[in-house]
Each structure stands twice: as structure tokens, then as C-alpha cells.
């Protein structure tokens, strides 16, 4: 049976359809599913529910399993599923947020403990906290992130808006116009501070290419409240000296 701590909500996508076709050809599942005994002959899935679901749809009636001698409602069971999903990068931002929320609410873990256990590294605590903040978005916006119409980074930008109506309006506009995160950032910044000029992205990209061609290095232009910033990414100090020479000769 499906596990109670399954974090992944999106099944039936293109990846799943591809896996079903692969299983129809091979006729078997090669990677074992992790399970724990729930009661009698009932086993609860800890990790591998996607493979189990796709195997059934492919007409396969048995799959290999590894049985873990742990209660299916324990922190160990939830943790095994979390590790498998996070290592495989099988979750989107909302699914990760709900997984972290379960570990915190059901088992009393702190943000730092979750980060140390499942996202080791300097940015682990930041990731956990930023994911959990996404759960403050409306259910509709969360659904759009689950459907990959918006990314978690889009969601973080939307949280800058306290007005829930405006938040939803900007989310719809981002989907309609296929805005990347930077475009949404610019639009929200212009809304929050009308004195900041919204950059013309085609002109911005044209200028970046023009400067890159003249200076011989990758150039990015950032806009903000203090104006425009030109950033030249020189691979070596020698290349940086060439950039200086280009400016000193008044090529630009």
C-alpha cells in the first residue's frame, strides 16, 4: 500500500509515462522498493511508490522489495522516504516544503535538525526555511507550482506581496507571459516602488551582448533602486586588464 509519508504528489506526468513504457518492454522492475510491515501481509511503501504505481499500470504483478524492520509510522520510516526523494531530486519545491513540515510537525524536529539530517551543507537551513515559507501561498498558487507552471523561486518572489489579491494577479501574469524569475522580480519591484524603472528586457539583453562583444568577456547588467550595474566576468586578471584597456581607449 502507498506510504503515509509519501511527499511526491504529482503522478502521471511525462516521466511516469516513459517509465511505464520502459517497464512494458523489460517486463520487470529492477530497483527494489523499500517497505515496512504494517500488519499481517500488508506492507507500507517507504520509498519507490512511483515505480510501484508505474509497474501496476504496465501490467507487472510483482516487484522486488527490501523490507525494513521499523514501524511504518516512525521517524525512521519518514526519514528513509525523505532521503530517497531528496537524493533523487524527485520533488518540486511544494512537495519538499510539505515533507519538511511533516518532519517538523509530526516528529518535533527543528529547522536546523531537518537541514543537518537531510540537506547537509551551509545552505541547508536556508533551503528548509525558504521552502516552508512557500506554504504561506494560497492553495491555488501552490497547485500551480506543483504543476510546474511556476517554480519555487517564483513563489518566493510572490511572497514579497502582502496583498493576496495582487499576489494571485502577479502569479497569473507570470504564467500567462511565461516570465522567468527575474522578470517577475522586476515587475514586483516596480509595483512596490514605482520610482524604480522597469527594465526593457530586450534592450537589456542587447546591451549585454554589445558590451560582451566589445570587452571580450561575459557581461551582465543589473538594475535596481540605485541605478544600473555593469558586471564583467573576467576569467583571469589578464583578461580584466584587457577590459580596462578597452575602457581606457574609449572604445565604448
JSON list of C-alpha atoms in Angstrom, two decimals:
[
{"chain": "A", "resi": 1, "resn": "UNK", "atom": "CA", "xyz": [0.00, 0.00, 0.00]},
{"chain": "A", "resi": 2, "resn": "UNK", "atom": "CA", "xyz": [1.08, 3.63, -0.52]},
{"chain": "A", "resi": 3, "resn": "UNK", "atom": "CA", "xyz": [3.14, 5.12, 2.29]},
{"chain": "A", "resi": 4, "resn": "UNK", "atom": "CA", "xyz": [1.62, 7.63, 4.68]},
{"chain": "A", "resi": 5, "resn": "UNK", "atom": "CA", "xyz": [4.69, 9.87, 4.38]},
{"chain": "A", "resi": 6, "resn": "UNK", "atom": "CA", "xyz": [4.88, 9.96, 0.60]},
{"chain": "A", "resi": 7, "resn": "UNK", "atom": "CA", "xyz": [5.87, 13.52, -0.26]},
{"chain": "A", "resi": 8, "resn": "UNK", "atom": "CA", "xyz": [5.51, 13.27, -4.01]},
{"chain": "A", "resi": 9, "resn": "UNK", "atom": "CA", "xyz": [2.04, 14.40, -5.16]},
{"chain": "A", "resi": 10, "resn": "UNK", "atom": "CA", "xyz": [2.46, 14.61, -8.92]},
{"chain": "A", "resi": 11, "resn": "UNK", "atom": "CA", "xyz": [1.99, 11.24, -10.62]},
{"chain": "A", "resi": 12, "resn": "UNK", "atom": "CA", "xyz": [1.11, 10.61, -14.26]},
{"chain": "A", "resi": 13, "resn": "UNK", "atom": "CA", "xyz": [3.48, 13.08, -15.88]},
{"chain": "A", "resi": 14, "resn": "UNK", "atom": "CA", "xyz": [5.68, 12.54, -18.92]},
{"chain": "A", "resi": 15, "resn": "UNK", "atom": "CA", "xyz": [8.43, 10.89, -16.86]},
{"chain": "A", "resi": 16, "resn": "UNK", "atom": "CA", "xyz": [5.93, 8.41, -15.46]},
{"chain": "A", "resi": 17, "resn": "UNK", "atom": "CA", "xyz": [4.58, 7.59, -18.92]},
{"chain": "A", "resi": 18, "resn": "UNK", "atom": "CA", "xyz": [8.13, 6.98, -20.14]},
{"chain": "A", "resi": 19, "resn": "UNK", "atom": "CA", "xyz": [8.81, 4.68, -17.19]},
{"chain": "A", "resi": 20, "resn": "UNK", "atom": "CA", "xyz": [5.62, 2.72, -17.88]},
{"chain": "A", "resi": 21, "resn": "UNK", "atom": "CA", "xyz": [6.73, 2.13, -21.48]},
{"chain": "A", "resi": 22, "resn": "UNK", "atom": "CA", "xyz": [10.20, 1.05, -20.31]},
{"chain": "A", "resi": 23, "resn": "UNK", "atom": "CA", "xyz": [8.65, -1.40, -17.85]},
{"chain": "A", "resi": 24, "resn": "UNK", "atom": "CA", "xyz": [6.38, -2.84, -20.54]},
{"chain": "A", "resi": 25, "resn": "UNK", "atom": "CA", "xyz": [9.49, -3.58, -22.61]},
{"chain": "A", "resi": 26, "resn": "UNK", "atom": "CA", "xyz": [11.60, -5.00, -19.75]},
{"chain": "A", "resi": 27, "resn": "UNK", "atom": "CA", "xyz": [8.71, -6.83, -18.08]},
{"chain": "A", "resi": 28, "resn": "UNK", "atom": "CA", "xyz": [10.10, -6.25, -14.59]},
{"chain": "A", "resi": 29, "resn": "UNK", "atom": "CA", "xyz": [11.22, -3.68, -12.03]},
{"chain": "A", "resi": 30, "resn": "UNK", "atom": "CA", "xyz": [14.96, -3.93, -11.31]},
{"chain": "A", "resi": 31, "resn": "UNK", "atom": "CA", "xyz": [15.36, -1.40, -8.47]},
{"chain": "A", "resi": 32, "resn": "UNK", "atom": "CA", "xyz": [13.81, -2.67, -5.21]},
{"chain": "A", "resi": 33, "resn": "UNK", "atom": "CA", "xyz": [11.07, -0.77, -3.43]},
{"chain": "A", "resi": 34, "resn": "UNK", "atom": "CA", "xyz": [11.60, -0.04, 0.27]},
{"chain": "A", "resi": 35, "resn": "UNK", "atom": "CA", "xyz": [8.77, -1.22, 2.54]},
{"chain": "A", "resi": 36, "resn": "UNK", "atom": "CA", "xyz": [7.92, -1.80, 6.20]},
{"chain": "A", "resi": 37, "resn": "UNK", "atom": "CA", "xyz": [5.39, -4.29, 7.57]},
{"chain": "A", "resi": 38, "resn": "UNK", "atom": "CA", "xyz": [2.17, -2.54, 8.58]},
{"chain": "A", "resi": 39, "resn": "UNK", "atom": "CA", "xyz": [0.08, -5.53, 9.67]},
{"chain": "A", "resi": 40, "resn": "UNK", "atom": "CA", "xyz": [-0.15, -9.15, 8.64]},
{"chain": "A", "resi": 41, "resn": "UNK", "atom": "CA", "xyz": [0.70, -9.38, 4.96]},
{"chain": "A", "resi": 42, "resn": "UNK", "atom": "CA", "xyz": [0.23, -5.66, 4.37]},
{"chain": "A", "resi": 43, "resn": "UNK", "atom": "CA", "xyz": [3.42, -3.71, 3.67]},
{"chain": "A", "resi": 44, "resn": "UNK", "atom": "CA", "xyz": [3.64, 0.08, 3.51]},
{"chain": "A", "resi": 45, "resn": "UNK", "atom": "CA", "xyz": [5.91, 1.72, 0.95]},
{"chain": "A", "resi": 46, "resn": "UNK", "atom": "CA", "xyz": [8.72, 3.86, 2.38]},
{"chain": "A", "resi": 47, "resn": "UNK", "atom": "CA", "xyz": [10.37, 4.71, -0.94]},
{"chain": "A", "resi": 48, "resn": "UNK", "atom": "CA", "xyz": [9.68, 3.76, -4.55]},
{"chain": "A", "resi": 49, "resn": "UNK", "atom": "CA", "xyz": [5.94, 4.43, -4.81]},
{"chain": "A", "resi": 50, "resn": "UNK", "atom": "CA", "xyz": [6.41, 5.80, -8.35]},
{"chain": "A", "resi": 51, "resn": "UNK", "atom": "CA", "xyz": [7.95, 2.53, -9.51]},
{"chain": "A", "resi": 52, "resn": "UNK", "atom": "CA", "xyz": [5.15, 0.58, -7.80]},
{"chain": "A", "resi": 53, "resn": "UNK", "atom": "CA", "xyz": [2.41, 2.65, -9.43]},
{"chain": "A", "resi": 54, "resn": "UNK", "atom": "CA", "xyz": [4.01, 2.50, -12.88]},
{"chain": "A", "resi": 55, "resn": "UNK", "atom": "CA", "xyz": [4.59, -1.25, -12.59]},
{"chain": "A", "resi": 56, "resn": "UNK", "atom": "CA", "xyz": [0.86, -1.81, -11.96]},
{"chain": "A", "resi": 57, "resn": "UNK", "atom": "CA", "xyz": [-0.03, 0.35, -14.98]},
{"chain": "A", "resi": 58, "resn": "UNK", "atom": "CA", "xyz": [2.49, -1.61, -17.07]},
{"chain": "A", "resi": 59, "resn": "UNK", "atom": "CA", "xyz": [0.75, -4.87, -16.14]},
{"chain": "A", "resi": 60, "resn": "UNK", "atom": "CA", "xyz": [3.52, -6.14, -13.87]},
{"chain": "A", "resi": 61, "resn": "UNK", "atom": "CA", "xyz": [2.11, -8.02, -10.86]},
{"chain": "A", "resi": 62, "resn": "UNK", "atom": "CA", "xyz": [5.21, -8.34, -8.66]},
{"chain": "A", "resi": 63, "resn": "UNK", "atom": "CA", "xyz": [8.13, -6.09, -7.74]},
{"chain": "A", "resi": 64, "resn": "UNK", "atom": "CA", "xyz": [11.33, -6.66, -5.72]},
{"chain": "A", "resi": 65, "resn": "UNK", "atom": "CA", "xyz": [11.30, -5.16, -2.22]},
{"chain": "A", "resi": 66, "resn": "UNK", "atom": "CA", "xyz": [13.65, -4.54, 0.68]},
{"chain": "A", "resi": 67, "resn": "UNK", "atom": "CA", "xyz": [11.83, -4.95, 3.99]},
{"chain": "A", "resi": 68, "resn": "UNK", "atom": "CA", "xyz": [12.93, -2.61, 6.77]},
{"chain": "A", "resi": 69, "resn": "UNK", "atom": "CA", "xyz": [12.27, -3.78, 10.32]},
{"chain": "A", "resi": 70, "resn": "UNK", "atom": "CA", "xyz": [10.87, -0.46, 11.51]},
{"chain": "A", "resi": 71, "resn": "UNK", "atom": "CA", "xyz": [7.35, 0.82, 12.31]},
{"chain": "A", "resi": 72, "resn": "UNK", "atom": "CA", "xyz": [5.86, 2.49, 9.20]},
{"chain": "A", "resi": 73, "resn": "UNK", "atom": "CA", "xyz": [4.69, 5.45, 11.31]},
{"chain": "A", "resi": 74, "resn": "UNK", "atom": "CA", "xyz": [8.13, 6.18, 12.81]},
{"chain": "A", "resi": 75, "resn": "UNK", "atom": "CA", "xyz": [10.64, 8.95, 12.20]},
{"chain": "A", "resi": 76, "resn": "UNK", "atom": "CA", "xyz": [12.91, 6.27, 10.69]},
{"chain": "A", "resi": 77, "resn": "UNK", "atom": "CA", "xyz": [10.24, 5.44, 8.10]},
{"chain": "A", "resi": 78, "resn": "UNK", "atom": "CA", "xyz": [9.60, 9.09, 7.26]},
{"chain": "A", "resi": 79, "resn": "UNK", "atom": "CA", "xyz": [13.34, 9.75, 7.14]},
{"chain": "A", "resi": 80, "resn": "UNK", "atom": "CA", "xyz": [14.10, 6.93, 4.71]},
{"chain": "A", "resi": 81, "resn": "UNK", "atom": "CA", "xyz": [11.48, 8.26, 2.29]},
{"chain": "A", "resi": 82, "resn": "UNK", "atom": "CA", "xyz": [12.82, 11.78, 2.69]},
{"chain": "A", "resi": 83, "resn": "UNK", "atom": "CA", "xyz": [16.40, 10.73, 1.96]},
{"chain": "A", "resi": 84, "resn": "UNK", "atom": "CA", "xyz": [15.39, 8.73, -1.12]},
{"chain": "A", "resi": 85, "resn": "UNK", "atom": "CA", "xyz": [13.26, 11.50, -2.58]},
{"chain": "A", "resi": 86, "resn": "UNK", "atom": "CA", "xyz": [15.69, 14.33, -1.85]},
{"chain": "A", "resi": 87, "resn": "UNK", "atom": "CA", "xyz": [18.72, 12.43, -3.15]},
{"chain": "A", "resi": 88, "resn": "UNK", "atom": "CA", "xyz": [16.89, 11.62, -6.37]},
{"chain": "A", "resi": 89, "resn": "UNK", "atom": "CA", "xyz": [15.71, 15.26, -6.65]},
{"chain": "A", "resi": 90, "resn": "UNK", "atom": "CA", "xyz": [12.29, 13.79, -7.32]},
{"chain": "A", "resi": 91, "resn": "UNK", "atom": "CA", "xyz": [10.30, 16.53, -5.60]},
{"chain": "A", "resi": 92, "resn": "UNK", "atom": "CA", "xyz": [9.39, 20.07, -6.51]},
{"chain": "A", "resi": 93, "resn": "UNK", "atom": "CA", "xyz": [9.52, 22.93, -4.01]},
{"chain": "A", "resi": 94, "resn": "UNK", "atom": "CA", "xyz": [6.00, 22.49, -2.60]},
{"chain": "A", "resi": 95, "resn": "UNK", "atom": "CA", "xyz": [6.44, 18.74, -2.13]},
{"chain": "A", "resi": 96, "resn": "UNK", "atom": "CA", "xyz": [9.73, 19.40, -0.33]},
{"chain": "A", "resi": 97, "resn": "UNK", "atom": "CA", "xyz": [8.00, 22.00, 1.85]},
{"chain": "A", "resi": 98, "resn": "UNK", "atom": "CA", "xyz": [5.28, 19.57, 2.87]},
{"chain": "A", "resi": 99, "resn": "UNK", "atom": "CA", "xyz": [7.88, 16.88, 3.57]},
{"chain": "A", "resi": 100, "resn": "UNK", "atom": "CA", "xyz": [9.83, 19.24, 5.84]},
{"chain": "A", "resi": 101, "resn": "UNK", "atom": "CA", "xyz": [6.59, 20.33, 7.54]},
{"chain": "A", "resi": 102, "resn": "UNK", "atom": "CA", "xyz": [5.73, 16.69, 8.30]},
{"chain": "A", "resi": 103, "resn": "UNK", "atom": "CA", "xyz": [9.15, 16.04, 9.82]},
{"chain": "A", "resi": 104, "resn": "UNK", "atom": "CA", "xyz": [8.80, 19.16, 11.97]},
{"chain": "A", "resi": 105, "resn": "UNK", "atom": "CA", "xyz": [5.13, 18.83, 13.00]},
{"chain": "A", "resi": 106, "resn": "UNK", "atom": "CA", "xyz": [4.86, 15.06, 13.40]},
{"chain": "A", "resi": 107, "resn": "UNK", "atom": "CA", "xyz": [8.25, 14.37, 14.94]},
{"chain": "A", "resi": 108, "resn": "UNK", "atom": "CA", "xyz": [9.17, 17.66, 16.60]},
{"chain": "A", "resi": 109, "resn": "UNK", "atom": "CA", "xyz": [12.31, 18.28, 14.56]},
{"chain": "A", "resi": 110, "resn": "UNK", "atom": "CA", "xyz": [13.72, 21.79, 14.30]},
{"chain": "A", "resi": 111, "resn": "UNK", "atom": "CA", "xyz": [14.58, 23.54, 11.02]},
{"chain": "A", "resi": 112, "resn": "UNK", "atom": "CA", "xyz": [18.26, 23.01, 11.83]},
{"chain": "A", "resi": 113, "resn": "UNK", "atom": "CA", "xyz": [17.82, 19.30, 12.57]},
{"chain": "A", "resi": 114, "resn": "UNK", "atom": "CA", "xyz": [15.97, 18.77, 9.30]},
{"chain": "A", "resi": 115, "resn": "UNK", "atom": "CA", "xyz": [18.72, 20.64, 7.45]},
{"chain": "A", "resi": 116, "resn": "UNK", "atom": "CA", "xyz": [21.53, 18.71, 9.17]},
{"chain": "A", "resi": 117, "resn": "UNK", "atom": "CA", "xyz": [19.84, 15.35, 8.57]},
{"chain": "A", "resi": 118, "resn": "UNK", "atom": "CA", "xyz": [18.55, 15.73, 5.03]},
{"chain": "A", "resi": 119, "resn": "UNK", "atom": "CA", "xyz": [20.26, 18.76, 3.44]},
{"chain": "A", "resi": 120, "resn": "UNK", "atom": "CA", "xyz": [23.76, 18.84, 4.92]},
{"chain": "A", "resi": 121, "resn": "UNK", "atom": "CA", "xyz": [25.73, 21.91, 3.89]},
{"chain": "A", "resi": 122, "resn": "UNK", "atom": "CA", "xyz": [25.99, 25.60, 4.62]},
{"chain": "A", "resi": 123, "resn": "UNK", "atom": "CA", "xyz": [22.74, 26.45, 2.82]},
{"chain": "A", "resi": 124, "resn": "UNK", "atom": "CA", "xyz": [20.63, 23.61, 4.25]},
{"chain": "A", "resi": 125, "resn": "UNK", "atom": "CA", "xyz": [18.87, 25.67, 6.94]},
{"chain": "A", "resi": 126, "resn": "UNK", "atom": "CA", "xyz": [18.17, 28.44, 4.41]},
{"chain": "A", "resi": 127, "resn": "UNK", "atom": "CA", "xyz": [16.62, 25.96, 1.96]},
{"chain": "A", "resi": 128, "resn": "UNK", "atom": "CA", "xyz": [14.39, 24.41, 4.64]},
{"chain": "A", "resi": 129, "resn": "UNK", "atom": "CA", "xyz": [13.14, 27.81, 5.82]},
{"chain": "A", "resi": 130, "resn": "UNK", "atom": "CA", "xyz": [12.55, 29.15, 2.30]},
{"chain": "A", "resi": 131, "resn": "UNK", "atom": "CA", "xyz": [10.64, 26.01, 1.30]},
{"chain": "A", "resi": 132, "resn": "UNK", "atom": "CA", "xyz": [8.41, 26.19, 4.37]},
{"chain": "A", "resi": 133, "resn": "UNK", "atom": "CA", "xyz": [7.57, 29.82, 3.61]},
{"chain": "A", "resi": 134, "resn": "UNK", "atom": "CA", "xyz": [6.02, 28.66, 0.32]},
{"chain": "A", "resi": 135, "resn": "UNK", "atom": "CA", "xyz": [3.23, 27.03, 2.33]},
{"chain": "A", "resi": 136, "resn": "UNK", "atom": "CA", "xyz": [2.04, 30.56, 3.14]},
{"chain": "A", "resi": 137, "resn": "UNK", "atom": "CA", "xyz": [0.98, 30.89, -0.50]},
{"chain": "A", "resi": 138, "resn": "UNK", "atom": "CA", "xyz": [-2.63, 30.21, -1.41]},
{"chain": "A", "resi": 139, "resn": "UNK", "atom": "CA", "xyz": [-3.61, 26.65, -2.31]},
{"chain": "A", "resi": 140, "resn": "UNK", "atom": "CA", "xyz": [-4.13, 27.75, -5.92]},
{"chain": "A", "resi": 141, "resn": "UNK", "atom": "CA", "xyz": [-0.62, 29.18, -6.29]},
{"chain": "A", "resi": 142, "resn": "UNK", "atom": "CA", "xyz": [0.80, 26.08, -4.58]},
{"chain": "A", "resi": 143, "resn": "UNK", "atom": "CA", "xyz": [-1.10, 24.00, -7.13]},
{"chain": "A", "resi": 144, "resn": "UNK", "atom": "CA", "xyz": [0.48, 25.98, -9.99]},
{"chain": "A", "resi": 145, "resn": "UNK", "atom": "CA", "xyz": [3.92, 25.25, -8.52]},
{"chain": "A", "resi": 146, "resn": "UNK", "atom": "CA", "xyz": [3.05, 21.56, -8.19]},
{"chain": "A", "resi": 147, "resn": "UNK", "atom": "CA", "xyz": [2.00, 21.60, -11.85]},
{"chain": "A", "resi": 148, "resn": "UNK", "atom": "CA", "xyz": [5.34, 23.29, -12.75]},
{"chain": "A", "resi": 149, "resn": "UNK", "atom": "CA", "xyz": [3.56, 26.32, -14.15]},
{"chain": "A", "resi": 150, "resn": "UNK", "atom": "CA", "xyz": [5.59, 28.32, -11.65]},
{"chain": "A", "resi": 151, "resn": "UNK", "atom": "CA", "xyz": [8.81, 27.46, -9.81]},
{"chain": "A", "resi": 152, "resn": "UNK", "atom": "CA", "xyz": [9.57, 27.69, -6.13]},
{"chain": "A", "resi": 153, "resn": "UNK", "atom": "CA", "xyz": [11.70, 30.75, -6.89]},
{"chain": "A", "resi": 154, "resn": "UNK", "atom": "CA", "xyz": [8.63, 32.39, -8.45]},
{"chain": "A", "resi": 155, "resn": "UNK", "atom": "CA", "xyz": [6.79, 31.60, -5.23]},
{"chain": "A", "resi": 156, "resn": "UNK", "atom": "CA", "xyz": [9.50, 33.28, -3.14]},
{"chain": "A", "resi": 157, "resn": "UNK", "atom": "CA", "xyz": [9.11, 36.45, -5.20]},
{"chain": "A", "resi": 158, "resn": "UNK", "atom": "CA", "xyz": [5.32, 36.39, -4.81]},
{"chain": "A", "resi": 159, "resn": "UNK", "atom": "CA", "xyz": [5.70, 36.28, -1.02]},
{"chain": "A", "resi": 160, "resn": "UNK", "atom": "CA", "xyz": [7.08, 39.82, -1.21]},
{"chain": "A", "resi": 161, "resn": "UNK", "atom": "CA", "xyz": [3.48, 40.91, -1.85]},
{"chain": "A", "resi": 162, "resn": "UNK", "atom": "CA", "xyz": [1.32, 41.14, 1.28]},
{"chain": "A", "resi": 163, "resn": "UNK", "atom": "CA", "xyz": [-1.83, 41.81, -0.75]},
{"chain": "A", "resi": 164, "resn": "UNK", "atom": "CA", "xyz": [-3.21, 38.33, -1.52]},
{"chain": "A", "resi": 165, "resn": "UNK", "atom": "CA", "xyz": [-5.23, 39.60, -4.49]},
{"chain": "A", "resi": 166, "resn": "UNK", "atom": "CA", "xyz": [-2.13, 41.22, -6.01]},
{"chain": "A", "resi": 167, "resn": "UNK", "atom": "CA", "xyz": [-0.12, 38.08, -5.28]},
{"chain": "A", "resi": 168, "resn": "UNK", "atom": "CA", "xyz": [-2.54, 35.95, -7.27]},
{"chain": "A", "resi": 169, "resn": "UNK", "atom": "CA", "xyz": [-2.72, 38.53, -10.07]},
{"chain": "A", "resi": 170, "resn": "UNK", "atom": "CA", "xyz": [1.06, 38.57, -10.45]},
{"chain": "A", "resi": 171, "resn": "UNK", "atom": "CA", "xyz": [1.15, 34.77, -10.40]},
{"chain": "A", "resi": 172, "resn": "UNK", "atom": "CA", "xyz": [-1.41, 34.62, -13.23]},
{"chain": "A", "resi": 173, "resn": "UNK", "atom": "CA", "xyz": [0.52, 37.23, -15.20]},
{"chain": "A", "resi": 174, "resn": "UNK", "atom": "CA", "xyz": [3.78, 35.30, -14.75]},
{"chain": "A", "resi": 175, "resn": "UNK", "atom": "CA", "xyz": [2.17, 32.16, -16.13]},
{"chain": "A", "resi": 176, "resn": "UNK", "atom": "CA", "xyz": [0.44, 33.98, -18.99]},
{"chain": "A", "resi": 177, "resn": "UNK", "atom": "CA", "xyz": [3.57, 35.88, -20.07]},
{"chain": "A", "resi": 178, "resn": "UNK", "atom": "CA", "xyz": [5.93, 32.99, -19.25]},
{"chain": "A", "resi": 179, "resn": "UNK", "atom": "CA", "xyz": [8.03, 35.26, -17.06]},
{"chain": "A", "resi": 180, "resn": "UNK", "atom": "CA", "xyz": [11.27, 33.89, -15.67]},
{"chain": "A", "resi": 181, "resn": "UNK", "atom": "CA", "xyz": [12.08, 34.65, -12.03]},
{"chain": "A", "resi": 182, "resn": "UNK", "atom": "CA", "xyz": [13.99, 37.83, -12.86]},
{"chain": "A", "resi": 183, "resn": "UNK", "atom": "CA", "xyz": [11.11, 39.22, -14.93]},
{"chain": "A", "resi": 184, "resn": "UNK", "atom": "CA", "xyz": [8.70, 38.59, -12.05]},
{"chain": "A", "resi": 185, "resn": "UNK", "atom": "CA", "xyz": [11.20, 40.17, -9.64]},
{"chain": "A", "resi": 186, "resn": "UNK", "atom": "CA", "xyz": [11.37, 43.29, -11.82]},
{"chain": "A", "resi": 187, "resn": "UNK", "atom": "CA", "xyz": [7.59, 43.54, -12.11]},
{"chain": "A", "resi": 188, "resn": "UNK", "atom": "CA", "xyz": [7.03, 43.18, -8.36]},
{"chain": "A", "resi": 189, "resn": "UNK", "atom": "CA", "xyz": [9.81, 45.67, -7.58]},
{"chain": "A", "resi": 190, "resn": "UNK", "atom": "CA", "xyz": [8.25, 48.22, -9.94]},
{"chain": "A", "resi": 191, "resn": "UNK", "atom": "CA", "xyz": [4.87, 47.66, -8.28]},
{"chain": "A", "resi": 192, "resn": "UNK", "atom": "CA", "xyz": [6.25, 48.06, -4.74]},
{"chain": "A", "resi": 193, "resn": "UNK", "atom": "CA", "xyz": [8.38, 51.07, -5.65]},
{"chain": "A", "resi": 194, "resn": "UNK", "atom": "CA", "xyz": [7.02, 52.95, -8.70]},
{"chain": "A", "resi": 195, "resn": "UNK", "atom": "CA", "xyz": [10.13, 55.16, -8.71]},
{"chain": "A", "resi": 196, "resn": "UNK", "atom": "CA", "xyz": [12.17, 52.18, -9.90]},
{"chain": "A", "resi": 197, "resn": "UNK", "atom": "CA", "xyz": [12.09, 51.94, -13.66]},
{"chain": "A", "resi": 198, "resn": "UNK", "atom": "CA", "xyz": [11.12, 48.52, -15.02]},
{"chain": "A", "resi": 199, "resn": "UNK", "atom": "CA", "xyz": [13.91, 47.48, -17.41]},
{"chain": "A", "resi": 200, "resn": "UNK", "atom": "CA", "xyz": [13.16, 46.78, -21.03]},
{"chain": "A", "resi": 201, "resn": "UNK", "atom": "CA", "xyz": [14.45, 43.18, -21.15]},
{"chain": "A", "resi": 202, "resn": "UNK", "atom": "CA", "xyz": [15.14, 43.04, -24.93]},
{"chain": "A", "resi": 203, "resn": "UNK", "atom": "CA", "xyz": [17.15, 46.27, -24.68]},
{"chain": "A", "resi": 204, "resn": "UNK", "atom": "CA", "xyz": [18.94, 44.96, -21.60]},
{"chain": "A", "resi": 205, "resn": "UNK", "atom": "CA", "xyz": [19.95, 41.72, -23.36]},
{"chain": "A", "resi": 206, "resn": "UNK", "atom": "CA", "xyz": [21.05, 43.69, -26.45]},
{"chain": "A", "resi": 207, "resn": "UNK", "atom": "CA", "xyz": [23.30, 45.90, -24.31]},
{"chain": "A", "resi": 208, "resn": "UNK", "atom": "CA", "xyz": [24.76, 42.87, -22.53]},
{"chain": "A", "resi": 209, "resn": "UNK", "atom": "CA", "xyz": [25.68, 41.26, -25.86]},
{"chain": "A", "resi": 210, "resn": "UNK", "atom": "CA", "xyz": [27.10, 44.55, -27.16]},
{"chain": "A", "resi": 211, "resn": "UNK", "atom": "CA", "xyz": [29.31, 45.10, -24.11]},
{"chain": "A", "resi": 212, "resn": "UNK", "atom": "CA", "xyz": [30.37, 41.42, -24.12]},
{"chain": "A", "resi": 213, "resn": "UNK", "atom": "CA", "xyz": [31.44, 41.69, -27.76]},
{"chain": "A", "resi": 214, "resn": "UNK", "atom": "CA", "xyz": [33.41, 44.91, -27.23]},
{"chain": "A", "resi": 215, "resn": "UNK", "atom": "CA", "xyz": [35.11, 43.86, -23.98]},
{"chain": "A", "resi": 216, "resn": "UNK", "atom": "CA", "xyz": [35.69, 40.21, -24.86]},
{"chain": "A", "resi": 217, "resn": "UNK", "atom": "CA", "xyz": [34.22, 38.90, -21.59]},
{"chain": "A", "resi": 218, "resn": "UNK", "atom": "CA", "xyz": [30.78, 37.91, -20.35]},
{"chain": "A", "resi": 219, "resn": "UNK", "atom": "CA", "xyz": [28.84, 40.98, -19.22]},
{"chain": "A", "resi": 220, "resn": "UNK", "atom": "CA", "xyz": [25.65, 41.17, -17.15]},
{"chain": "A", "resi": 221, "resn": "UNK", "atom": "CA", "xyz": [23.64, 44.30, -16.37]},
{"chain": "A", "resi": 222, "resn": "UNK", "atom": "CA", "xyz": [21.59, 44.54, -13.19]},
{"chain": "A", "resi": 223, "resn": "UNK", "atom": "CA", "xyz": [19.04, 47.24, -12.47]},
{"chain": "A", "resi": 224, "resn": "UNK", "atom": "CA", "xyz": [17.87, 48.42, -9.08]},
{"chain": "A", "resi": 225, "resn": "UNK", "atom": "CA", "xyz": [16.97, 51.39, -6.94]},
{"chain": "A", "resi": 226, "resn": "UNK", "atom": "CA", "xyz": [20.49, 52.80, -7.17]},
{"chain": "A", "resi": 227, "resn": "UNK", "atom": "CA", "xyz": [20.61, 52.54, -10.97]},
{"chain": "A", "resi": 228, "resn": "UNK", "atom": "CA", "xyz": [22.27, 50.14, -13.41]},
{"chain": "A", "resi": 229, "resn": "UNK", "atom": "CA", "xyz": [25.30, 48.00, -12.57]},
{"chain": "A", "resi": 230, "resn": "UNK", "atom": "CA", "xyz": [27.61, 46.60, -15.25]},
{"chain": "A", "resi": 231, "resn": "UNK", "atom": "CA", "xyz": [29.33, 43.34, -14.22]},
{"chain": "A", "resi": 232, "resn": "UNK", "atom": "CA", "xyz": [32.16, 41.93, -16.34]},
{"chain": "A", "resi": 233, "resn": "UNK", "atom": "CA", "xyz": [33.04, 38.30, -15.61]},
{"chain": "A", "resi": 234, "resn": "UNK", "atom": "CA", "xyz": [36.76, 38.09, -16.45]},
{"chain": "A", "resi": 235, "resn": "UNK", "atom": "CA", "xyz": [38.30, 34.59, -16.12]},
{"chain": "A", "resi": 236, "resn": "UNK", "atom": "CA", "xyz": [41.79, 35.92, -15.26]},
{"chain": "A", "resi": 237, "resn": "UNK", "atom": "CA", "xyz": [43.48, 39.12, -14.10]},
{"chain": "A", "resi": 238, "resn": "UNK", "atom": "CA", "xyz": [44.98, 39.42, -17.58]},
{"chain": "A", "resi": 239, "resn": "UNK", "atom": "CA", "xyz": [41.51, 39.40, -19.09]},
{"chain": "A", "resi": 240, "resn": "UNK", "atom": "CA", "xyz": [40.49, 42.06, -16.59]},
{"chain": "A", "resi": 241, "resn": "UNK", "atom": "CA", "xyz": [43.42, 44.21, -17.71]},
{"chain": "A", "resi": 242, "resn": "UNK", "atom": "CA", "xyz": [42.17, 43.83, -21.30]},
{"chain": "A", "resi": 243, "resn": "UNK", "atom": "CA", "xyz": [38.78, 45.11, -20.15]},
{"chain": "A", "resi": 244, "resn": "UNK", "atom": "CA", "xyz": [40.49, 48.10, -18.56]},
{"chain": "A", "resi": 245, "resn": "UNK", "atom": "CA", "xyz": [42.39, 48.75, -21.81]},
{"chain": "A", "resi": 246, "resn": "UNK", "atom": "CA", "xyz": [39.14, 48.65, -23.75]},
{"chain": "A", "resi": 247, "resn": "UNK", "atom": "CA", "xyz": [37.65, 51.31, -21.49]},
{"chain": "A", "resi": 248, "resn": "UNK", "atom": "CA", "xyz": [40.81, 53.43, -21.45]},
{"chain": "A", "resi": 249, "resn": "UNK", "atom": "CA", "xyz": [40.84, 53.53, -25.25]},
{"chain": "A", "resi": 250, "resn": "UNK", "atom": "CA", "xyz": [37.24, 54.85, -25.11]},
{"chain": "A", "resi": 251, "resn": "UNK", "atom": "CA", "xyz": [36.04, 52.01, -27.28]},
{"chain": "A", "resi": 252, "resn": "UNK", "atom": "CA", "xyz": [32.68, 52.03, -25.56]}
]
